CSV table of C-alpha atoms in Angstrom, one decimal:
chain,number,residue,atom,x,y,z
A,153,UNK,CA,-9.7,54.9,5.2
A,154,UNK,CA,-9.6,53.9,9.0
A,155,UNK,CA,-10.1,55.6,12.1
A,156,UNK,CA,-9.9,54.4,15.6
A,157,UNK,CA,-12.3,55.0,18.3
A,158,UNK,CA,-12.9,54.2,22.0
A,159,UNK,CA,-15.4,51.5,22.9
A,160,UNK,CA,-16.5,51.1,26.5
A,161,UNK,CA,-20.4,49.8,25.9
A,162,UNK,CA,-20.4,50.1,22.3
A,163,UNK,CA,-19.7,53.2,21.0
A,164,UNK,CA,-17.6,51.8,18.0
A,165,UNK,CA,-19.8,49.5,17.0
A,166,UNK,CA,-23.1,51.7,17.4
A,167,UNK,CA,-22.1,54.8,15.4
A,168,UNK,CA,-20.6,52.4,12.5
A,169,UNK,CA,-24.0,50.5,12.4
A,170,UNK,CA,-26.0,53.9,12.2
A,171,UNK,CA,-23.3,54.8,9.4
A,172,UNK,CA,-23.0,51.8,7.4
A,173,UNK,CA,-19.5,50.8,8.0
A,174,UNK,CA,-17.5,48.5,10.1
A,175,UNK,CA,-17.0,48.9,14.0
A,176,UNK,CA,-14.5,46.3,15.3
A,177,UNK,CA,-13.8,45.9,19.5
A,178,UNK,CA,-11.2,43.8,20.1
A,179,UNK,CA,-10.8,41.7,23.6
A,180,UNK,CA,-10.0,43.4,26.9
A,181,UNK,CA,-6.3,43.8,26.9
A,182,UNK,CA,-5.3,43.6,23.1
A,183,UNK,CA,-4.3,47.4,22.2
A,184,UNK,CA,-2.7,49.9,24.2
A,185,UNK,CA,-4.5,52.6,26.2
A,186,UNK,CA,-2.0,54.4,26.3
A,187,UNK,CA,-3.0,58.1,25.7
A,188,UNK,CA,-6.7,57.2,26.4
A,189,UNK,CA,-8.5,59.5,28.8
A,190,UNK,CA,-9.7,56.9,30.9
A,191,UNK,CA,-13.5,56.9,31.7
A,192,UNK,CA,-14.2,53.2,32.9
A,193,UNK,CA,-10.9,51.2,33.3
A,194,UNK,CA,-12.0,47.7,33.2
A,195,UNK,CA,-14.3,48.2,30.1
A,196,UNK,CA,-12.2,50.6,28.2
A,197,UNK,CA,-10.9,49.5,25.0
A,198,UNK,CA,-9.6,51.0,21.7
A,199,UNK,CA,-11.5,49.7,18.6
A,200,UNK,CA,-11.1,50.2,14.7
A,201,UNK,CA,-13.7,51.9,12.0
A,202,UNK,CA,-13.1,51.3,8.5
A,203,UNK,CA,-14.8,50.6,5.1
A,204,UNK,CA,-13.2,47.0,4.8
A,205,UNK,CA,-12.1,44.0,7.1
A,206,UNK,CA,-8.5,43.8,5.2
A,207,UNK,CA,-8.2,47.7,6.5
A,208,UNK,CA,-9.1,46.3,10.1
A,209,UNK,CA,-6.8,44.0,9.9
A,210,UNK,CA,-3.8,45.7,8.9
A,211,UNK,CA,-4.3,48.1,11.4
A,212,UNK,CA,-4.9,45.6,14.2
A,213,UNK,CA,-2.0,43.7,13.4
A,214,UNK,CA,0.3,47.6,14.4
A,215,UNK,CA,-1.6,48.2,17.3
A,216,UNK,CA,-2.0,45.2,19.2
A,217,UNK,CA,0.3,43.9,21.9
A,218,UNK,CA,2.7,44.4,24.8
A,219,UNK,CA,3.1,47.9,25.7
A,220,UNK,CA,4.8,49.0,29.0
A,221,UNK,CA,2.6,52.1,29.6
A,222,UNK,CA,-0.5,49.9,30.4
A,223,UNK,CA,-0.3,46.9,32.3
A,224,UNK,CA,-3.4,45.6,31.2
A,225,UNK,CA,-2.0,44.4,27.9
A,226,UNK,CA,1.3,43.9,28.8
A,227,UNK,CA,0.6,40.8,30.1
A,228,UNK,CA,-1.6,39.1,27.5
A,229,UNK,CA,-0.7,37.2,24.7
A,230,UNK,CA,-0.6,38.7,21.1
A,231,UNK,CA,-3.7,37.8,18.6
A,232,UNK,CA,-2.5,34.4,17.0
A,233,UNK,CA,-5.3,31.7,17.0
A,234,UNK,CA,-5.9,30.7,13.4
A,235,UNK,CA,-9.0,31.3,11.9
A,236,UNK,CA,-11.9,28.6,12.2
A,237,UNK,CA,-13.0,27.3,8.8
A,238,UNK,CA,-16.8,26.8,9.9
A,239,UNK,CA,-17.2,28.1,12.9
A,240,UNK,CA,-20.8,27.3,14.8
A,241,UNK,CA,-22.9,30.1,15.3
A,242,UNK,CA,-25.2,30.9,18.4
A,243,UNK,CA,-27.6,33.3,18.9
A,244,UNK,CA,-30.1,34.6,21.6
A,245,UNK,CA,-33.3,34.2,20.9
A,246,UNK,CA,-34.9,36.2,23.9
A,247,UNK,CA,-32.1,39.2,22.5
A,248,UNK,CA,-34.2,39.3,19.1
A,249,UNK,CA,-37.7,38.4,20.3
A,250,UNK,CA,-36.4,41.7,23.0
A,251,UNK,CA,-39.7,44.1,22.5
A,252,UNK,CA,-37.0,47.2,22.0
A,253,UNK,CA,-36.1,45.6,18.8
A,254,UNK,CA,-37.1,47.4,15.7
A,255,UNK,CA,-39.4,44.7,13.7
A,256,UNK,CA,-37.6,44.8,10.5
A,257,UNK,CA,-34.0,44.7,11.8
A,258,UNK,CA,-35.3,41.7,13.7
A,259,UNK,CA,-36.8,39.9,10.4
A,260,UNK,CA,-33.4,40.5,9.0
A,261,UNK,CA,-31.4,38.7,11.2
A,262,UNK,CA,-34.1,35.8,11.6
A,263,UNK,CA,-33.1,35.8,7.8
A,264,UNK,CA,-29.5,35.4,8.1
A,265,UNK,CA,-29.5,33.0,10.3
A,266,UNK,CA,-31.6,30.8,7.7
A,267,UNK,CA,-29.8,31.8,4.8
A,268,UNK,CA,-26.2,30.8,7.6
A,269,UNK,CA,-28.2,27.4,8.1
A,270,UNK,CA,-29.0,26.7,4.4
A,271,UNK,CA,-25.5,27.6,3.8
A,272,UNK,CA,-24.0,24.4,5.6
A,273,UNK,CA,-23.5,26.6,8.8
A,274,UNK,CA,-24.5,24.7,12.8
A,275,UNK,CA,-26.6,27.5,14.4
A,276,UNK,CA,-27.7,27.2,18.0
A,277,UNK,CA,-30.3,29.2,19.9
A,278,UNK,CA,-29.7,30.1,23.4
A,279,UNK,CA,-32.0,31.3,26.3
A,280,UNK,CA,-30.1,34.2,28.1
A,281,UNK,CA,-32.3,34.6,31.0
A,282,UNK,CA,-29.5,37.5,32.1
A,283,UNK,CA,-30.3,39.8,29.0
A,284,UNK,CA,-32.1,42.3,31.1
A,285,UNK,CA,-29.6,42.8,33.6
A,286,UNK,CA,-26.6,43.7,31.4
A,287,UNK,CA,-27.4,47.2,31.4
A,288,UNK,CA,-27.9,47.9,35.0
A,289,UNK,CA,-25.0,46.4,35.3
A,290,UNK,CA,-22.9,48.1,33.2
A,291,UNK,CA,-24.3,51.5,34.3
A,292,UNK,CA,-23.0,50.7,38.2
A,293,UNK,CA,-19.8,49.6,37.3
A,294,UNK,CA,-19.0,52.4,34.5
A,295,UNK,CA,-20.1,55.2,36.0
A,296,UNK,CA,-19.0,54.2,39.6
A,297,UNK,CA,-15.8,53.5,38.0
A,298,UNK,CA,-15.7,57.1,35.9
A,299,UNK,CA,-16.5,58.6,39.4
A,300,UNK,CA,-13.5,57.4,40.6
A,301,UNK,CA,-11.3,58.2,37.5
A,302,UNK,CA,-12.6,61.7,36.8
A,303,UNK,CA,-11.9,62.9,40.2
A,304,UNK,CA,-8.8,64.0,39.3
A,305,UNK,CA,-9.8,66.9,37.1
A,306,UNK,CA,-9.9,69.3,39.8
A,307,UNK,CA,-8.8,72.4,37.8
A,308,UNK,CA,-5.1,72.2,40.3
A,309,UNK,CA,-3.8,68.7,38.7
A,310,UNK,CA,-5.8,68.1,35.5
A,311,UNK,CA,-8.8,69.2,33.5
A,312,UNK,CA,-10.0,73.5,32.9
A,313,UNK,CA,-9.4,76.0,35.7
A,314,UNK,CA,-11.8,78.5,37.2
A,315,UNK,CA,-10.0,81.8,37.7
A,316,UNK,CA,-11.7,82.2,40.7
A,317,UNK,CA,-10.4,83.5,44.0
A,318,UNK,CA,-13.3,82.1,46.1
A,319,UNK,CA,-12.8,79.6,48.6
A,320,UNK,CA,-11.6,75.7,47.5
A,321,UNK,CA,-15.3,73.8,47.5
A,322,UNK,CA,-16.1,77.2,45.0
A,323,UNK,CA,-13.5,76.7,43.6
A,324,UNK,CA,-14.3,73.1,42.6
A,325,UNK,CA,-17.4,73.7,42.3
A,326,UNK,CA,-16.4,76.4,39.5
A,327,UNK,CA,-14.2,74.3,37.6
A,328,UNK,CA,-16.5,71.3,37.2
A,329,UNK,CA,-19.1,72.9,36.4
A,330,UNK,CA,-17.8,74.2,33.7
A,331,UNK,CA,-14.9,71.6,32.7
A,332,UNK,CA,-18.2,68.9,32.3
A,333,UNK,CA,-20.8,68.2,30.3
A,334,UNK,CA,-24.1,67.6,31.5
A,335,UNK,CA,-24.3,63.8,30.7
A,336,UNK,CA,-20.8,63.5,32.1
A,337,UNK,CA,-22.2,65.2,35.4
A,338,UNK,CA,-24.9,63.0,35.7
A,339,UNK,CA,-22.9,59.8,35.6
A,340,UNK,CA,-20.3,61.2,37.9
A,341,UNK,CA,-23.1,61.9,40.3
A,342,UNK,CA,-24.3,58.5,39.8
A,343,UNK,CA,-21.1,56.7,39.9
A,344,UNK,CA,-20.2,58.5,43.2
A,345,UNK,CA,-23.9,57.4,44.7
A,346,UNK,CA,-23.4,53.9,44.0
A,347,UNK,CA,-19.6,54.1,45.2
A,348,UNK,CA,-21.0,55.6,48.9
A,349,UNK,CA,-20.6,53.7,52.2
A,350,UNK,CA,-24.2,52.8,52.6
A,351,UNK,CA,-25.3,51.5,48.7
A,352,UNK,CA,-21.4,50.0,47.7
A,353,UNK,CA,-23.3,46.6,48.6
A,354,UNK,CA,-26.7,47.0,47.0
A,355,UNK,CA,-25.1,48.1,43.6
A,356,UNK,CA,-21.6,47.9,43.4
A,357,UNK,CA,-20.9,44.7,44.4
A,358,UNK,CA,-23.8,43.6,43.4
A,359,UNK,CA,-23.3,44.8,40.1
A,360,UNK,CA,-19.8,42.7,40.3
A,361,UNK,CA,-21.5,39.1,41.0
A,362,UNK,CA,-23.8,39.6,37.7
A,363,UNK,CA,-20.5,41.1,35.9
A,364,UNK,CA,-18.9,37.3,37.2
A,365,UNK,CA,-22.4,35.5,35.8
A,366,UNK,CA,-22.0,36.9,32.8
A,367,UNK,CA,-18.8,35.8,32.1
A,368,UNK,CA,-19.5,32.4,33.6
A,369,UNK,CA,-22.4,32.2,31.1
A,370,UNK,CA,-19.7,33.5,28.1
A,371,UNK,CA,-17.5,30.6,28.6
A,372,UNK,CA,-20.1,27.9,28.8
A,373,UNK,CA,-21.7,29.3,25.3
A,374,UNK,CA,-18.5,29.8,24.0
A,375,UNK,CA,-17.5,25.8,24.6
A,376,UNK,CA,-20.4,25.0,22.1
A,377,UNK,CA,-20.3,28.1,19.4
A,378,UNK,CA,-17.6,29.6,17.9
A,379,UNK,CA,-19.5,32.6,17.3
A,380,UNK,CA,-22.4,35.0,18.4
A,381,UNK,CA,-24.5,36.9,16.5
A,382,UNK,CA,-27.0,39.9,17.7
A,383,UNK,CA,-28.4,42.8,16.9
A,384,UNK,CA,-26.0,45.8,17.3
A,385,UNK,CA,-28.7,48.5,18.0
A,386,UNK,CA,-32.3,48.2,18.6
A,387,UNK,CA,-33.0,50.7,15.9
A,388,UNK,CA,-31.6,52.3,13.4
A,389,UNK,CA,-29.5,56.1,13.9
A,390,UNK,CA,-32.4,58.4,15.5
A,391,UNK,CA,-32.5,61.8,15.2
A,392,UNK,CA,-30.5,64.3,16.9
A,393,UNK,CA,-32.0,65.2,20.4
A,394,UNK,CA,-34.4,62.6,20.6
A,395,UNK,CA,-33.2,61.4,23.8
A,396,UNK,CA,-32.5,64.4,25.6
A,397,UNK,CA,-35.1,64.6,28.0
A,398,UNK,CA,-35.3,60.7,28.8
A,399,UNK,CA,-31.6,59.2,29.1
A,400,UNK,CA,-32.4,56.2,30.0
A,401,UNK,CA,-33.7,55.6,26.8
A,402,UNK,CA,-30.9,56.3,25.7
A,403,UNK,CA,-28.9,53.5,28.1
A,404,UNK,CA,-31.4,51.4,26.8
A,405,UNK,CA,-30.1,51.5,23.8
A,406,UNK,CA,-27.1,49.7,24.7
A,407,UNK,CA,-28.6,46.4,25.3
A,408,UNK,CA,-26.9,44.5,22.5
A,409,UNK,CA,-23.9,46.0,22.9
A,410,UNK,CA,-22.4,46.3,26.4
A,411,UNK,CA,-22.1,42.4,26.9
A,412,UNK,CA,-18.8,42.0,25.1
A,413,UNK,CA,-17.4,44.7,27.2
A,414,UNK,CA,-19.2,42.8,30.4
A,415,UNK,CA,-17.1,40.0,29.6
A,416,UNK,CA,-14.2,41.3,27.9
A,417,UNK,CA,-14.9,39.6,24.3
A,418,UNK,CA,-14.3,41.2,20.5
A,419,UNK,CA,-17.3,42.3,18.8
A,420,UNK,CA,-18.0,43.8,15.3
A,421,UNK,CA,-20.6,45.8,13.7
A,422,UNK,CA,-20.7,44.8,10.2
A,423,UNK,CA,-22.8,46.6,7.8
A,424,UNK,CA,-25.3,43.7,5.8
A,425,UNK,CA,-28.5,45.7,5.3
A,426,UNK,CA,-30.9,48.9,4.8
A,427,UNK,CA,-33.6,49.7,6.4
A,428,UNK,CA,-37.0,50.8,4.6
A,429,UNK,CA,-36.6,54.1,6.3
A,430,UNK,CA,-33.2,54.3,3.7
A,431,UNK,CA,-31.1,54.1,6.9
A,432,UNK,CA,-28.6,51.5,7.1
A,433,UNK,CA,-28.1,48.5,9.7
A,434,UNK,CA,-25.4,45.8,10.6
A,435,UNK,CA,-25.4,42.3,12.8
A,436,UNK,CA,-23.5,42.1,15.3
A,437,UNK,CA,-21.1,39.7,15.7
A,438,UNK,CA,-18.7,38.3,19.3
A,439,UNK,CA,-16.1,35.3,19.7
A,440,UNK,CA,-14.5,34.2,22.6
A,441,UNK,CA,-11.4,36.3,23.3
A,442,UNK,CA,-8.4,35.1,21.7
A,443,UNK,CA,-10.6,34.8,18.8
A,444,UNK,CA,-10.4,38.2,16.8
A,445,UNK,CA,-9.1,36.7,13.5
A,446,UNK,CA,-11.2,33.9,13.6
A,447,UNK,CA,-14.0,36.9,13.8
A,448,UNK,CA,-12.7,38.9,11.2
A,449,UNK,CA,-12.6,36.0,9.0
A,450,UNK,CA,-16.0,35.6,9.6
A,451,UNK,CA,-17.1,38.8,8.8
A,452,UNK,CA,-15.5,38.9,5.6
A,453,UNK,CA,-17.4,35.9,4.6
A,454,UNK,CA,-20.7,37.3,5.7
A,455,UNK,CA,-19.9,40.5,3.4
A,456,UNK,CA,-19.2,38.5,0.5
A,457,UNK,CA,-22.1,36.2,1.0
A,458,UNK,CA,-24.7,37.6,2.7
A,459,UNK,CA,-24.5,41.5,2.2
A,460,UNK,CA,-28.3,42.4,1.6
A,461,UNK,CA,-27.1,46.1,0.4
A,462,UNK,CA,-26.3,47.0,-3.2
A,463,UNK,CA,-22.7,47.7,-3.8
């Protein structure tokens, strides 16, 4: 019925929309980590896949709060703002005129939001002039912060052991190779570039003043919209190995996505539509934090009234 998941740039909400179901993020700080084998700390979060929003809800409403194992959300309030009756939807135009955007998801979401307007619905376009940055940004940060947090598997403390009796950098050597993954190797190498004395201030910190931008820009939207709707994934699920030899296609692919976790904001995936290739394809969907049953709410409505796929 439910399952949960870990999101960091999007990878609850982008498997659910390849799959048809419903990926749900909550705001930084609203469920225990607890458990989570931390990749990037700041953008971690635990989100919620599930056939329903009534099943999302009931297993938010467990999970969420104070725990005294992470201190990120043992300081936050609990989830209780009520649920906006007819809450004012934005969108980014630039984000669905984006060139990586598949043509038909596009003319489905153009659709929506005319079928939200004719439905008694205020929507509200926005220029985000900071689209194309959100990536490179997120790709600093997270992998300079997984650097930093996967040091510790050094086959002595945590993480697979090399039985070798060769000397310590072997030894190391040994052990990661073989406790990691090639993609996990290639962002720890990354991460531990943009993390060294002579780039930290090119890319990390750089990286930091856009992260602070983008959440500048968040608030302003958010005082004029209640709610933000993209595209989840440029395309629909592609096939397995398609991006091996060029990974940063494959960041790429996370343009829609990695702002909420930017900015620390819930998002869902919710499933409305099907592609003419028979795959299927959600819209996206972000409020302001604090916001998640106001979002939820939301969501429900938009399956009920605006679910293009036959039940």
């Amino acid at each position: 019925m439910v399952s949960l998941g870990s999101d960091t740039g999007g990878s609850v909400r982008q498997p659910a929309d390849f799959c048809g179901i419903i990926g749900f993020k909550p705001g930084y700080g609203k469920i225990s980590r607890y458990g989570l084998i931390a990749y990037a700390s700041s953008f971690d979060q635990i989100g919620i896949f599930a056939n329903n929003i009534d099943d999302v809800e009931a297993v938010l409403n467990v999970i969420q709060g104070p725990d005294d194992f992470d201190s990120t959300v043992s300081f936050l309030s609990q989830i209780t703002s009520l649920p906006i009756s007819q809450p004012v939807i934005g969108y980014f135009k630039n984000a669905l005129d984006h060139p990586s955007l598949d043509a038909e998801i596009k003319q489905s979401i153009y659709k929506l939001l005319g079928n939200l307007r004719n439905n008694g619905y205020t929507v509200k376009s926005y220029d985000f002039d900071l689209l194309d940055y959100v990536v490179p940004a997120y790709y600093v940060l997270t992998t300079g912060e997984a650097s930093s947090n996967l040091s510790r598997y050094d086959g002595l403390r945590y993480g697979s052991s090399s039985s070798t009796n060769d000397s310590l950098d072997k030894f190391y050597t040994s052990t990661r190779s073989n406790g990691f993954g090639k993609e996990v190797k290639r962002r720890i190498m990354l991460g531990t570039f943009v993390l060294s004395a002579g780039y930290y201030e090119a890319y990390f910190t750089k990286a930091q003043q856009v992260r602070q931008k983008l959440k500048d820009r968040a608030n302003a939207i958010f005082s004029e919209c209640d709610m933000l709707i993209m595209p989840t994934v440029p395309t629909t699920a592609f096939a397995i190995n398609d991006f091996e030899k060029d990974p940063i296609a494959m960041y790429l692919a996370d343009i829609y996505t990695v702002f909420a976790n930017l900015v620390g904001i819930p998002g869902i995936s919710v499933p409305l539509f099907k592609h003419s290739n028979g795959m299927p394809f959600g819209v996206q969907v972000m409020s302001n934090n604090d916001n998640e049953l106001s979002l939820l709410s939301f969501s429900k409505s938009l399956l009920h009234d605006f679910n293009c796929v036959e039940q």
